[in-house]
Tab-separated table of C-alpha atoms in Angstrom:
chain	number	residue	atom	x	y	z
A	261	UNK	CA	0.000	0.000	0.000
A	262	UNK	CA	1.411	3.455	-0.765
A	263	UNK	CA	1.428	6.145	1.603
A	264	UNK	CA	0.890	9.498	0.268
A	265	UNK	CA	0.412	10.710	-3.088
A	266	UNK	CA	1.937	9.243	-6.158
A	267	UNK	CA	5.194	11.353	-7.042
A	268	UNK	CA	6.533	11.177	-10.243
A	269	UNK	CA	9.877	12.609	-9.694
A	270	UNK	CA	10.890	9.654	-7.335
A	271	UNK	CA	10.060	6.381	-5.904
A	272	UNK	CA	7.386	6.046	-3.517
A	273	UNK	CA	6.799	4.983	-0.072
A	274	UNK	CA	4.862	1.968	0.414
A	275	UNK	CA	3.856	0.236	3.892
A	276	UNK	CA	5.549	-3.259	2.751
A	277	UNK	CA	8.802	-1.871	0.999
A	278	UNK	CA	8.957	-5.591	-0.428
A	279	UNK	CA	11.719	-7.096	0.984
A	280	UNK	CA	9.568	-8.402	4.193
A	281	UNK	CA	10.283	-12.414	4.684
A	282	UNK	CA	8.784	-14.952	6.258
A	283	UNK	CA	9.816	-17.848	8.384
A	284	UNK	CA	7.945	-20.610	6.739
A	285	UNK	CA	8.977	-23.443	8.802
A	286	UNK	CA	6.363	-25.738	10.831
A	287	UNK	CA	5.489	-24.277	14.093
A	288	UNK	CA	6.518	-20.392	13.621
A	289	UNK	CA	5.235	-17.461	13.876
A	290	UNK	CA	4.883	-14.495	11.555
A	291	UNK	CA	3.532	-11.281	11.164
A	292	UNK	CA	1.326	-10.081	8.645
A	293	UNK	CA	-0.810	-7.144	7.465
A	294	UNK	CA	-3.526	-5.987	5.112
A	295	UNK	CA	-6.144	-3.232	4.464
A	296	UNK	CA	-9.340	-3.443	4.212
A	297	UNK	CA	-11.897	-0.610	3.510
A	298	UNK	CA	-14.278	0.344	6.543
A	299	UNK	CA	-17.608	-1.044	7.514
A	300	UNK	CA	-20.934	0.846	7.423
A	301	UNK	CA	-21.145	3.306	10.458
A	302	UNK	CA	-22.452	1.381	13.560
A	303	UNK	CA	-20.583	-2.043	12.848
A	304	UNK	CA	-18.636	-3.464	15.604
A	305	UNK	CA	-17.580	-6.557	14.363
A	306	UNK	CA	-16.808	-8.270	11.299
A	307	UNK	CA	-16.335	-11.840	10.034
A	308	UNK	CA	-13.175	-12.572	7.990
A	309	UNK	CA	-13.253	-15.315	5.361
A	310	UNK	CA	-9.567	-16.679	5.454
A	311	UNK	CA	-10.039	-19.889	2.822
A	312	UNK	CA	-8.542	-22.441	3.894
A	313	UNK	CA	-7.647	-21.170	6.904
A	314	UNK	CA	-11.322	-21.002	7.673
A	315	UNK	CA	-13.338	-18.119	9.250
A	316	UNK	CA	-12.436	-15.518	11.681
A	317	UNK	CA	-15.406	-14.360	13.648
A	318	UNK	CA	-16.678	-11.289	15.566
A	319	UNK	CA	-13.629	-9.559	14.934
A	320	UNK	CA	-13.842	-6.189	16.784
A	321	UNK	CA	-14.142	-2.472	14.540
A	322	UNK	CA	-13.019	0.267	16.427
């Protein structure tokens, strides 16, 4: 995701500058992001469909 406006003159600043890793060994942890855009005002949760991973309910909006 890129933070700010787009400049043409130079490179631009993104959130994950792409050289992030992973430890993708059985058993370890990582760290992960993404964005999502907002729920309708007066939500205060959400449901996450993950795939294969499942569901991830009642996740709180704050």
């Amino acid at each position: 995701m890129r933070m700010g406006p787009d400049d043409p003159r130079g490179p631009d600043d993104y959130v994950d500058p792409g050289w992030a890793t992973f430890d993708v060994k059985p058993g370890t942890a990582n760290r992960g992001f993404f964005y999502v855009p907002p729920p309708p005002p007066g939500v205060t949760s959400v449901t996450f469909d993950a795939g294969l991973f499942g569901e991830i309910d009642d996740v709180p909006v704050r």
